[in-house]
Short mmCIF file of C-alpha atoms in Angstrom, two decimals:
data_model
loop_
_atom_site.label_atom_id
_atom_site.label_comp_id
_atom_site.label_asym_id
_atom_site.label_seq_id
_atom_site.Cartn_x
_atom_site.Cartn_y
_atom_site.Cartn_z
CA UNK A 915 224.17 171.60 144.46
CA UNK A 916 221.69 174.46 144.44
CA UNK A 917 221.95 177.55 146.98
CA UNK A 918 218.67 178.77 148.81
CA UNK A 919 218.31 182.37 149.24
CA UNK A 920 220.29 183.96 151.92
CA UNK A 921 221.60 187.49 153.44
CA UNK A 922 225.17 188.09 154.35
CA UNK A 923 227.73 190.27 155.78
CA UNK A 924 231.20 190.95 156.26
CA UNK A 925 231.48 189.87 160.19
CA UNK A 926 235.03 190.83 162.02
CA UNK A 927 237.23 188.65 159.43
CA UNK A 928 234.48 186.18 158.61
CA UNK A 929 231.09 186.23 156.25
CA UNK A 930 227.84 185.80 158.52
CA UNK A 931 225.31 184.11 156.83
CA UNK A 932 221.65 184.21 157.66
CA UNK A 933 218.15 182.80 156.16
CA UNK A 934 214.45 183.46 156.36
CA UNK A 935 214.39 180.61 158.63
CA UNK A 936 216.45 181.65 161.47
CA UNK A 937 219.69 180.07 160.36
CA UNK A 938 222.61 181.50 160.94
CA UNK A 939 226.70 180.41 160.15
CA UNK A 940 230.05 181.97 159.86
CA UNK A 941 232.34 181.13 157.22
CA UNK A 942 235.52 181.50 156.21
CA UNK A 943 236.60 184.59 153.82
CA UNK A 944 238.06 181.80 151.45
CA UNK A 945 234.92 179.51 152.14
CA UNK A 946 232.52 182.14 151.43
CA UNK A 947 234.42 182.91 148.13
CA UNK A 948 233.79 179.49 147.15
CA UNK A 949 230.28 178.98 148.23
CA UNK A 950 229.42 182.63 146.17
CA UNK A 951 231.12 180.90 143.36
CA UNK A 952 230.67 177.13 143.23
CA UNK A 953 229.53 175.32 147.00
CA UNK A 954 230.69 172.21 145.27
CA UNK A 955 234.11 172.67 145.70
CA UNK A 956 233.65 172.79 149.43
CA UNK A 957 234.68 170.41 151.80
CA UNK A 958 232.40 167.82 152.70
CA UNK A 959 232.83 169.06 156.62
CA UNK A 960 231.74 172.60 155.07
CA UNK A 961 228.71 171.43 153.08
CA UNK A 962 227.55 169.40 155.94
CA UNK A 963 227.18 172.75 158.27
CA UNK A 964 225.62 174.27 155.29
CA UNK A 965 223.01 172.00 154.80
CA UNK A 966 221.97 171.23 158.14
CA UNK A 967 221.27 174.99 158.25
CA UNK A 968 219.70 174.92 154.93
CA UNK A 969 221.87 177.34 152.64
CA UNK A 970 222.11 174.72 149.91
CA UNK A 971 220.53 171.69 149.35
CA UNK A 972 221.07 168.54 146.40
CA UNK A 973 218.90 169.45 143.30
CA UNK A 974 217.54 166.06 143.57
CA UNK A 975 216.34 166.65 147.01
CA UNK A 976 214.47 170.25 146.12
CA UNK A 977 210.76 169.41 146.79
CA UNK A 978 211.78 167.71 150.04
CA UNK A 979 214.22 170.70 151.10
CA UNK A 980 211.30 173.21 150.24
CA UNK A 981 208.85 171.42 152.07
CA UNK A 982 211.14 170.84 155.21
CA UNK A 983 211.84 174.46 155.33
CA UNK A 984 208.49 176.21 154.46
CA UNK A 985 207.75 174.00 158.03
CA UNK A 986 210.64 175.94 159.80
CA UNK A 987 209.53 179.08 158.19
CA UNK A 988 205.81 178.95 159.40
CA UNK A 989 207.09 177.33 162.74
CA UNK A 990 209.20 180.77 163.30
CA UNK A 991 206.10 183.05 162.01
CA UNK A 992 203.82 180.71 164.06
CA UNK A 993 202.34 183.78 165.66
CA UNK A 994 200.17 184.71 162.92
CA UNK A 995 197.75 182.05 163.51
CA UNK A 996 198.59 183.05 167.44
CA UNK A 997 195.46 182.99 169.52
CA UNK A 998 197.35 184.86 172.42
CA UNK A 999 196.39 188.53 173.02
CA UNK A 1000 198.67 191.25 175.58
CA UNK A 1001 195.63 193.48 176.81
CA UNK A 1002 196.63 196.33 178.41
CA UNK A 1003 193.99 198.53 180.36
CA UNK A 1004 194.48 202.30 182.24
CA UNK A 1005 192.34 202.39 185.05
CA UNK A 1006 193.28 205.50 185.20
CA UNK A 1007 196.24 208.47 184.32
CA UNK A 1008 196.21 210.03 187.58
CA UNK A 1009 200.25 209.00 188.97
CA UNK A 1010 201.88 209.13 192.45
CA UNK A 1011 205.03 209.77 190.83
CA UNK A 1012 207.04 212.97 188.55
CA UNK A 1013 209.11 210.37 186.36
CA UNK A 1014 211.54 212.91 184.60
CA UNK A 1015 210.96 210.89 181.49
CA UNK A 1016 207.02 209.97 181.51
CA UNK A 1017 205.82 209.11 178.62
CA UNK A 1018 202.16 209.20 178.63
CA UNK A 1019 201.65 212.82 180.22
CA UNK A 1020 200.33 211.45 183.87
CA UNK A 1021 198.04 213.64 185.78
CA UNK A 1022 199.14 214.53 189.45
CA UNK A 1023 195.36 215.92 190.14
CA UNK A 1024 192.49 213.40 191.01
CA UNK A 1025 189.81 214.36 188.40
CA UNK A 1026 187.29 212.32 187.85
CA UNK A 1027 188.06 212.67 184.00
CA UNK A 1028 191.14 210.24 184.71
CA UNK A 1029 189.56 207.78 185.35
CA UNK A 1030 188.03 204.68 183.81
CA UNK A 1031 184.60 204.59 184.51
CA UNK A 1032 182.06 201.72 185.69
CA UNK A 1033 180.27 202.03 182.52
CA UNK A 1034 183.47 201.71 180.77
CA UNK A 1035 185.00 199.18 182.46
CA UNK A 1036 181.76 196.70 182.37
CA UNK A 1037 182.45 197.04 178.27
CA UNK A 1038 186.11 196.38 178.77
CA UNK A 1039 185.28 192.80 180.17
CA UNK A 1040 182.49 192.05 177.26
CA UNK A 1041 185.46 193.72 174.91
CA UNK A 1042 187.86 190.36 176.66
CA UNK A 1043 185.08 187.74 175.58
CA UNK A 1044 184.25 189.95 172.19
CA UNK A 1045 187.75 189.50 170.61
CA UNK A 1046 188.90 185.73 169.23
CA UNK A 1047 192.11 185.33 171.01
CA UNK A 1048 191.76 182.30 173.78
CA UNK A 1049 194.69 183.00 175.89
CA UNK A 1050 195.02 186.50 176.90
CA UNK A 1051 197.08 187.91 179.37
CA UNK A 1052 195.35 191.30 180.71
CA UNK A 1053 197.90 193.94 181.89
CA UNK A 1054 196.96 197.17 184.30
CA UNK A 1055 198.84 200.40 183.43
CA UNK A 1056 198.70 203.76 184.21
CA UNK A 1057 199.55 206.31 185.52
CA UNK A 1058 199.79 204.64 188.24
CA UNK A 1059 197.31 201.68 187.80
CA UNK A 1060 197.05 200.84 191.80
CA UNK A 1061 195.63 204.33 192.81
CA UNK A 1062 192.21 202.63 191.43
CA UNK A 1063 192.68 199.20 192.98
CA UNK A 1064 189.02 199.14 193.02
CA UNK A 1065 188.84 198.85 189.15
CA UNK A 1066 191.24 196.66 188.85
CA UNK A 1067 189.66 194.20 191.50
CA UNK A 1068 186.00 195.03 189.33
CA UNK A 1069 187.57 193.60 186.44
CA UNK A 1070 189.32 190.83 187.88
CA UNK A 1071 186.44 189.51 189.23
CA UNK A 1072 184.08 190.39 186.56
CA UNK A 1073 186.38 188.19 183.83
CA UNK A 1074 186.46 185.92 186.37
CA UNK A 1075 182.90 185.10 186.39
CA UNK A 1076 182.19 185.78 182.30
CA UNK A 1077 184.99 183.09 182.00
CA UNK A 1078 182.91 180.63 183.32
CA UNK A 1079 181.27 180.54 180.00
CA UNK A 1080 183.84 181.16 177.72
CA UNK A 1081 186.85 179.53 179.15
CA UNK A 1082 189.52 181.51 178.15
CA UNK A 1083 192.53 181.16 179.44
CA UNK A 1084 193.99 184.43 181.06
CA UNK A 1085 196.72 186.34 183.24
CA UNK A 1086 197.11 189.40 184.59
CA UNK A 1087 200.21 191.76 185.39
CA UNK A 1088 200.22 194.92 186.94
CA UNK A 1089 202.96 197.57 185.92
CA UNK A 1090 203.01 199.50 189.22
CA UNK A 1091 205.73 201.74 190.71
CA UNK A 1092 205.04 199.89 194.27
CA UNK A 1093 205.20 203.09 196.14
CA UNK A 1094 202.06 202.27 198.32
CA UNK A 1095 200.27 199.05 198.89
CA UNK A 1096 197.95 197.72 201.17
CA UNK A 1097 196.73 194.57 202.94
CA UNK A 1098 193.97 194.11 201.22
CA UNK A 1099 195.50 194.94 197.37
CA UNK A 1100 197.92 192.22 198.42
CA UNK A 1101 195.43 190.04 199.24
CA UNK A 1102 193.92 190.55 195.59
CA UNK A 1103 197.13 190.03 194.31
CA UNK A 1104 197.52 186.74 195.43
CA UNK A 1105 194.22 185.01 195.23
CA UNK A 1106 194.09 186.12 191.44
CA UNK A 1107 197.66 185.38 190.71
CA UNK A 1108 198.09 189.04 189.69
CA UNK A 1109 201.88 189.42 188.26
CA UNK A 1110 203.73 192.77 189.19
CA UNK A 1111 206.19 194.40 186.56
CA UNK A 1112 208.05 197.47 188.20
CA UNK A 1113 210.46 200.12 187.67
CA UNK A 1114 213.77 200.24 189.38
CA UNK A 1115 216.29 202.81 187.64
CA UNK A 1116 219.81 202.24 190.02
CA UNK A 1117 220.63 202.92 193.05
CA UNK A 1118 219.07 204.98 195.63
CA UNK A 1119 220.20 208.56 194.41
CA UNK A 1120 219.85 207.95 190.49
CA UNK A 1121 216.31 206.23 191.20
CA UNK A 1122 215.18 209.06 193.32
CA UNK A 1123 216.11 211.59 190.44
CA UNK A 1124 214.49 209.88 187.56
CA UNK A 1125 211.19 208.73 189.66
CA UNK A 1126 210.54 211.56 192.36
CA UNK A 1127 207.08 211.84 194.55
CA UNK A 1128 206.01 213.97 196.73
CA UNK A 1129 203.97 211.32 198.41
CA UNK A 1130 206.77 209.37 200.28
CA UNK A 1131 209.52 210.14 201.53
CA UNK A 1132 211.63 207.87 199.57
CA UNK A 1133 210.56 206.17 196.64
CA UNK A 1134 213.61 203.72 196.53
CA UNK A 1135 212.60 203.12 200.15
CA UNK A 1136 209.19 202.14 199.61
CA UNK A 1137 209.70 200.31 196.57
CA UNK A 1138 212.34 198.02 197.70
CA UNK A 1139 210.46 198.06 201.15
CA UNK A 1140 207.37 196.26 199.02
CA UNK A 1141 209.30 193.87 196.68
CA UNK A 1142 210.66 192.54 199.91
CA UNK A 1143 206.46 192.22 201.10
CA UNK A 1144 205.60 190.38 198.18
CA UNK A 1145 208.17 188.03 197.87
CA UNK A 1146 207.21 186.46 201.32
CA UNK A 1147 203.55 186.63 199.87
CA UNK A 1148 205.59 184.53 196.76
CA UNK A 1149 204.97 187.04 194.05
CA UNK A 1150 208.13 187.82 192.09
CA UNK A 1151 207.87 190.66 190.41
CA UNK A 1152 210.07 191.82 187.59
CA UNK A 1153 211.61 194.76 186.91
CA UNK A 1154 213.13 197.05 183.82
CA UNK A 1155 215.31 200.12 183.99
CA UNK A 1156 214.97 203.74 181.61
CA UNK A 1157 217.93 205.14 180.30
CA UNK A 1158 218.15 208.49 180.87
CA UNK A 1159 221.13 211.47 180.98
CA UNK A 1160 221.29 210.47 184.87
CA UNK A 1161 222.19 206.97 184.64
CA UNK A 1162 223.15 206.33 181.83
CA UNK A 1163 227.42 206.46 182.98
CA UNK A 1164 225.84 204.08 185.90
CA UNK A 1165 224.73 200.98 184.23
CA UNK A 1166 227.36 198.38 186.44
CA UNK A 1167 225.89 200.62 189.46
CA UNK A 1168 222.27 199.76 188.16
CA UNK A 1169 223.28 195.85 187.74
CA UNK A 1170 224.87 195.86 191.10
CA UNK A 1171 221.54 197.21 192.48
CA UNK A 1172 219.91 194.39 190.66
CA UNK A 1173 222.03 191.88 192.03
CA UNK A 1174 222.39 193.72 195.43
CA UNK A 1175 218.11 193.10 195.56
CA UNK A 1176 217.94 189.55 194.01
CA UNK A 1177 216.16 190.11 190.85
CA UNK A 1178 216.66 187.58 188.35
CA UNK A 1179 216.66 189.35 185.10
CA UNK A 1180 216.72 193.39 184.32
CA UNK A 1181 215.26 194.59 181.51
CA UNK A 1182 217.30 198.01 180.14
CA UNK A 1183 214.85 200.53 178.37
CA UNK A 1184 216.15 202.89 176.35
CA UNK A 1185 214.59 206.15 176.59
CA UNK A 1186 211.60 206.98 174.34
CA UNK A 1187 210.64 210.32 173.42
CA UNK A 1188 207.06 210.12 174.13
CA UNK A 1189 204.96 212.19 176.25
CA UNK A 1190 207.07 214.42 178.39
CA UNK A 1191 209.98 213.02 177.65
CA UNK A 1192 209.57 214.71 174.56
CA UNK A 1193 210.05 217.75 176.01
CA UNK A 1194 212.33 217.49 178.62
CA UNK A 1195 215.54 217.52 176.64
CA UNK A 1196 218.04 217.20 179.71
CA UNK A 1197 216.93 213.50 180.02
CA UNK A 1198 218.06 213.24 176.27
CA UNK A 1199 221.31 211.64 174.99
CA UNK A 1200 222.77 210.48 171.68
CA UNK A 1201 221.75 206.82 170.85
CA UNK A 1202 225.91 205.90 170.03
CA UNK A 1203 226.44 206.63 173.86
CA UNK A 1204 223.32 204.48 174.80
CA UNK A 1205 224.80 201.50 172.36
CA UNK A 1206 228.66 202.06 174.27
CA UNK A 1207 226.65 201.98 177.47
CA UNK A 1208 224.61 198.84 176.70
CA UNK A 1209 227.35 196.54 175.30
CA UNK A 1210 229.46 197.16 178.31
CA UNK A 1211 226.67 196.97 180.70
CA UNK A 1212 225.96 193.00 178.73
CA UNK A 1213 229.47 192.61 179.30
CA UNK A 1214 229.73 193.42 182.26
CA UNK A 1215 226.71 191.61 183.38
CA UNK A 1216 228.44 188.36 181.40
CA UNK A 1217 231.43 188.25 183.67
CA UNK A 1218 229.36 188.91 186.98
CA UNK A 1219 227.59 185.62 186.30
CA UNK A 1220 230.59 183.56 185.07
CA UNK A 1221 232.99 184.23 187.59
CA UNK A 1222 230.75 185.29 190.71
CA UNK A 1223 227.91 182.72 190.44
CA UNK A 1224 225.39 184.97 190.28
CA UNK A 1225 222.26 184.69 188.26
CA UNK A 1226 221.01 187.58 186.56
CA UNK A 1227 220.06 187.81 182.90
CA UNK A 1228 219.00 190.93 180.54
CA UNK A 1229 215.94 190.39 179.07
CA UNK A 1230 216.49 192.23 175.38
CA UNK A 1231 219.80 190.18 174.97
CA UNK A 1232 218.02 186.90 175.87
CA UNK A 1233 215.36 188.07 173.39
CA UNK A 1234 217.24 188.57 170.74
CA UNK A 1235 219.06 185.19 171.84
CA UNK A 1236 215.71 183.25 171.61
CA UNK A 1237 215.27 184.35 168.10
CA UNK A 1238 218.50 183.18 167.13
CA UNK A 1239 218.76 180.06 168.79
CA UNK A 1240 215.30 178.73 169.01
CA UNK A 1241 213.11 176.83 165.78
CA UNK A 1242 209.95 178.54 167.64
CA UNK A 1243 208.27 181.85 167.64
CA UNK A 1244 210.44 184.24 171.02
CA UNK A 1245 206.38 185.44 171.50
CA UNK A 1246 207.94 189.17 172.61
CA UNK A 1247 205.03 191.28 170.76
CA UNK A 1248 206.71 194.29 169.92
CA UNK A 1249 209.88 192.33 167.75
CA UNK A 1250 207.68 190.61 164.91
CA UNK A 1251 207.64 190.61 161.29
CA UNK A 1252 205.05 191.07 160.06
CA UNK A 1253 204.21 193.67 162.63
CA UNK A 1254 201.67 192.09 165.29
CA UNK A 1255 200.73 195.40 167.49
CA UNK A 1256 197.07 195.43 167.03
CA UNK A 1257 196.43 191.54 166.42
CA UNK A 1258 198.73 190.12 169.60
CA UNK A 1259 198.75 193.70 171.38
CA UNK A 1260 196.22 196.00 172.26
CA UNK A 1261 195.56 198.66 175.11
CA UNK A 1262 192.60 200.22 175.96
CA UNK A 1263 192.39 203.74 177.51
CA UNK A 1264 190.52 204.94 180.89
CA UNK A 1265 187.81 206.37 178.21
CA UNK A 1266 187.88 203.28 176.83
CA UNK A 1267 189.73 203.81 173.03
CA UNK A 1268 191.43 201.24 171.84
CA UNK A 1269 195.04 201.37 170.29
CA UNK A 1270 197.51 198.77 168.75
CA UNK A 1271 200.38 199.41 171.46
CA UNK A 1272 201.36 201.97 174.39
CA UNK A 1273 203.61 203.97 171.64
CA UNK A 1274 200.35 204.68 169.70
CA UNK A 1275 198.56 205.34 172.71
CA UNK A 1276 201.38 207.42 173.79
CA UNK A 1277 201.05 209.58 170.76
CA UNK A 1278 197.50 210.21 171.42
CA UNK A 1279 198.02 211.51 174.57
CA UNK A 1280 200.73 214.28 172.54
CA UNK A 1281 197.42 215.34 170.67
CA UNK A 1282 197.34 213.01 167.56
CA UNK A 1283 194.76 210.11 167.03
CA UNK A 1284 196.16 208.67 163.74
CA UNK A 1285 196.19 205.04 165.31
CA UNK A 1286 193.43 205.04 167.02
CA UNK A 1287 191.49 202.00 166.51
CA UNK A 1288 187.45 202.53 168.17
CA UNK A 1289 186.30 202.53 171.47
CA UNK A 1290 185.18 199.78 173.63
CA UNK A 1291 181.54 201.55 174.22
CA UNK A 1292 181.29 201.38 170.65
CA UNK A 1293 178.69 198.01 169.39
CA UNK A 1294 180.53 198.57 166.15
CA UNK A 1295 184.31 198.83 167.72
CA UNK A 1296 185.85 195.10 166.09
CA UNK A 1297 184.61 196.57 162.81
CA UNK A 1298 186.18 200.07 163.03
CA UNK A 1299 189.69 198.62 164.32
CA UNK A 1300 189.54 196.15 161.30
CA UNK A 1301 190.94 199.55 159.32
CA UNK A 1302 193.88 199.81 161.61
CA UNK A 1303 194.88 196.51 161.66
CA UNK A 1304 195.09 196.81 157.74
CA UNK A 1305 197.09 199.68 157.60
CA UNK A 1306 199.42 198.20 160.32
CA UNK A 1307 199.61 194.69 158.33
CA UNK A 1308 200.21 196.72 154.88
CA UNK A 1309 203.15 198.93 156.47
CA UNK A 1310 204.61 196.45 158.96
CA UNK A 1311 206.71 194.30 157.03
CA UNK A 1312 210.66 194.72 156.56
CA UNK A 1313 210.22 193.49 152.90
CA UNK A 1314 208.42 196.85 151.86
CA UNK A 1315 210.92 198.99 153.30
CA UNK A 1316 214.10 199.33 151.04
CA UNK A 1317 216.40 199.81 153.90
CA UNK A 1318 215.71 196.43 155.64
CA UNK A 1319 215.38 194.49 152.21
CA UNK A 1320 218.90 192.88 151.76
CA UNK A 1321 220.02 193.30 155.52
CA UNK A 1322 221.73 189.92 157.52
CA UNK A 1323 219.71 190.95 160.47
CA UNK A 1324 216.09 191.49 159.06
CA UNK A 1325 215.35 187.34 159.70
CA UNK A 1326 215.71 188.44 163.87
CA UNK A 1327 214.19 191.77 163.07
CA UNK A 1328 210.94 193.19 163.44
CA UNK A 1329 209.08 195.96 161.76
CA UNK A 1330 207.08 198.96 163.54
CA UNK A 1331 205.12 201.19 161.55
CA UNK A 1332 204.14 202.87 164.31
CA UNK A 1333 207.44 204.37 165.23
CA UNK A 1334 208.08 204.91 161.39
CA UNK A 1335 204.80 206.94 161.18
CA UNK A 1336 206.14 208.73 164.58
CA UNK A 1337 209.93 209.61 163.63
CA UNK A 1338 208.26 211.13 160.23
CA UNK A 1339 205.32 212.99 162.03
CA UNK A 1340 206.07 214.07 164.78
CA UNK A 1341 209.88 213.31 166.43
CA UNK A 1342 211.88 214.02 163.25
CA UNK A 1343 214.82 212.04 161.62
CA UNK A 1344 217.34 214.03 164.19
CA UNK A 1345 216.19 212.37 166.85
CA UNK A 1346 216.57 208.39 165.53
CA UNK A 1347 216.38 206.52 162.26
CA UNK A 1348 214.17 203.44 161.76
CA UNK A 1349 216.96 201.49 162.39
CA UNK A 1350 217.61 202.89 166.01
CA UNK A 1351 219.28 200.87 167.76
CA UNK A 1352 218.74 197.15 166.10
CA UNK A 1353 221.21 196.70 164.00
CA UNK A 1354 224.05 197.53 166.75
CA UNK A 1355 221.99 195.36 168.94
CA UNK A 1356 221.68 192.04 166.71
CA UNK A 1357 225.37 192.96 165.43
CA UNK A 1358 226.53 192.53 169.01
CA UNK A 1359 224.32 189.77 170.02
CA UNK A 1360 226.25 187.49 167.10
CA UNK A 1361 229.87 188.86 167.63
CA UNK A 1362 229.13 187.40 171.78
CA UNK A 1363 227.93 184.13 169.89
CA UNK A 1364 230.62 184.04 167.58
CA UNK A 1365 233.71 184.88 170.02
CA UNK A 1366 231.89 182.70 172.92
CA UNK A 1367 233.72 179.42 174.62
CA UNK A 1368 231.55 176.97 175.42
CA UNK A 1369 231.30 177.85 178.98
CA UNK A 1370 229.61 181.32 178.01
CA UNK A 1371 227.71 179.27 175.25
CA UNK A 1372 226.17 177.42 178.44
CA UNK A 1373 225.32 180.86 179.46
CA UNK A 1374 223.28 182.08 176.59
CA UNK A 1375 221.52 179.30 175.90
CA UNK A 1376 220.40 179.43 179.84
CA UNK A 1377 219.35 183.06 179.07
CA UNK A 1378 217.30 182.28 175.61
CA UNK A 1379 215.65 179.28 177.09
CA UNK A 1380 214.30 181.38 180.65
#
């Protein structure tokens, strides 16, 4: 009986076992003695369970074990050969809104300068039909993307009609604060299938803090007012949550809201120190509080669908649920390893410089231009980003980083040398390690799995499979 290589931990009076292939188990104190020592001596009901989840295998069987589970291996990494691109775009950095926690330093004036221009966005689309990926799903951010409809609509219907040669097959979102729309943007919406992603932070007093305007009256008001529009237009759009200092004692209040406005899933944000977050420090908070606050807000959330039949799901948890439960790839670009931001994730500025993800793009609007990867007006721009990519590929992978090396979680995990780069640069150790928040997070994702009756089970598999 030969053991593969596996990661373990001590797991609230078990061992939890995990593998480079996903697998995961629990065993007994005594039963994890044994298998550490001699797996023989197990019971036949124990070796069973360990090698359908392939933690030891006959030696007679070894070619055929290795070969079955290099296929699960390269099933779970699957997107490395992934020919699916996230695109974001800025038509412009101008914003409607004084989010006490923006991150990318939105302009409130209407200068030409923030905006994307036509030259600019004509070498956007041949950037689309330049880059290898065949399905790519093109996402509008800002500022506040909407207050230049009229570039969005341009590019829409400019890929639209280069597509009839190159047959690509691709999306669009818009990640919009909904504060204004009109007949005619919803009319766009529609006929090109446009997705919406939104912001709603609570309920109407702790959304009106964290997202003020001077434009409306109410920004709860109008937002709510036009989730209600598009619905009957049957666009669903989704919607995440920041943590800040001001809601972060409110998160049932926040679900309730959810609920309260029939959203199907919420997606809670921590709070991330870019822009001018950085420097407003009363939106701050210590990331142990944030941790307390999510695992009860989960909880929470678990009992509201259980015993009140209602169906809401949080999309991190169900994340990390996906990459437990599921063989495949969970496709959410910013949890890989090896680190995909700048291969299945890209965003292009209203000048028209490309980045590897909205952090690094973030950072660049602080000042700094480390990971900046060329510009789309550039002929030479896939050559120049090849550099980036490298650097990314050659610092993104858990392996390389002694911390992550021998941990239970780094199969689930992802690497970001991006944020690395950023905590050492520019945000400092004091503010959050590496680690962050993962390790709580997976920690608590398998103690729900582990202390879960069938019924909840039911539950989590509904959530990892949505």
């Amino acid at each position: 009986m030969q053991k593969n290589q596996c990661f373990s931990e001590q797991f609230h009076g078990s061992f939890l076992l995990t593998n480079s292939a996903g697998e995961h188990l629990f065993l007994s104190p005594e039963d994890f003695a044994v298998f550490q020592e001699n797996p023989e001596k197990l019971s036949d009901k124990t070796k069973s369970l360990l090698k359908s989840r392939f933690f030891i295998y006959e030696e007679d069987n070894g070619n055929e074990f290795k070969n079955i589970y290099n296929i699960k291996y390269r099933t779970k990494h699957s997107y490395l050969e992934n020919e699916s691109l996230l695109l974001m775009v800025v038509p412009t950095i101008s914003c409607n809104c004084s989010c006490v926690y923006c991150q990318v330093n939105s302009r409130k004036n209407n200068s030409s300068e923030n905006d994307m221009s036509l030259k600019t966005a004509l070498a956007f689309c041949d950037f689309v039909f330049a880059l290898p990926h065949k399905n790519i799903k093109i996402e509008f951010q800002g500022g506040e993307p909407s207050l230049r409809f009229d570039t969005i609509e341009f590019i829409v219907r400019r890929v639209r009609h280069l597509n009839r040669k190159y047959h690509k097959d691709i999306e669009y979102v818009i990640c919009t604060n909904l504060m204004n729309l009109s007949a005619h943007e919803l009319k766009i919406l529609r006929k090109f299938r446009i997705a919406i992603s939104t912001s709603l932070d609570g309920a109407k007093s702790v959304h009106e803090k964290n997202r003020p305007s001077t434009h409306v009256d109410s920004t709860y008001d109008s937002l709510i007012k036009n989730v209600e529009l598009v619905r009957k237009n049957e666009i669903y759009p989704s919607a995440l949550v920041t943590i800040t200092a001001l809601n972060l004692s409110r998160m049932d209040e926040i679900i309730d809201t959810y609920i309260e406005n029939h959203f199907e899933s919420i997606f809670i944000r921590p709070l991330n120190n870019y822009g001018c977050a950085f420097k407003n420090k009363s939106v701050y908070y210590n990331l142990e509080d944030y941790i307390s606050a999510y695992k009860n807000a989960i909880l929470y959330l678990i009992n509201r669908n259980l015993n009140d039949g209602i169906n809401l799901r949080e999309e991190m948890f169900s994340i990390v649920l996906r990459k437990i439960f599921s063989p495949f790839n969970d496709g959410f670009v910013d949890m890989q390893n090896p680190c995909a931001l700048g291969q299945m994730c890209m965003i292009v500025k209203q000048n028209g410089d490309v980045y590897p993800s909205d952090e690094s793009r973030m950072i660049s609007e602080m000042g700094n231009e480390h990971w900046k990867m060329g510009n789309v007006n550039d002929r030479n721009c896939l050559i120049t980003m090849q550099a980036k990519r490298t650097e990314i590929l050659e610092n993104g992978r858990l392996e390389n980083y002694e911390e992550c090396r021998d941990c239970v979680y780094s199969p689930f995990c992802y690497a970001d040398p991006i944020k690395k780069w950023y905590i050492q640069n520019i945000a400092g150790e004091e503010y959050e390690s590496y680690c962050g928040i993962r390790k709580e997070l997976f920690r608590f994702v398998f103690e729900q799995i582990k202390n879960a009756d069938e019924r909840k089970l039911s539950l989590f598999r509904r959530w990892a499979n949505a």
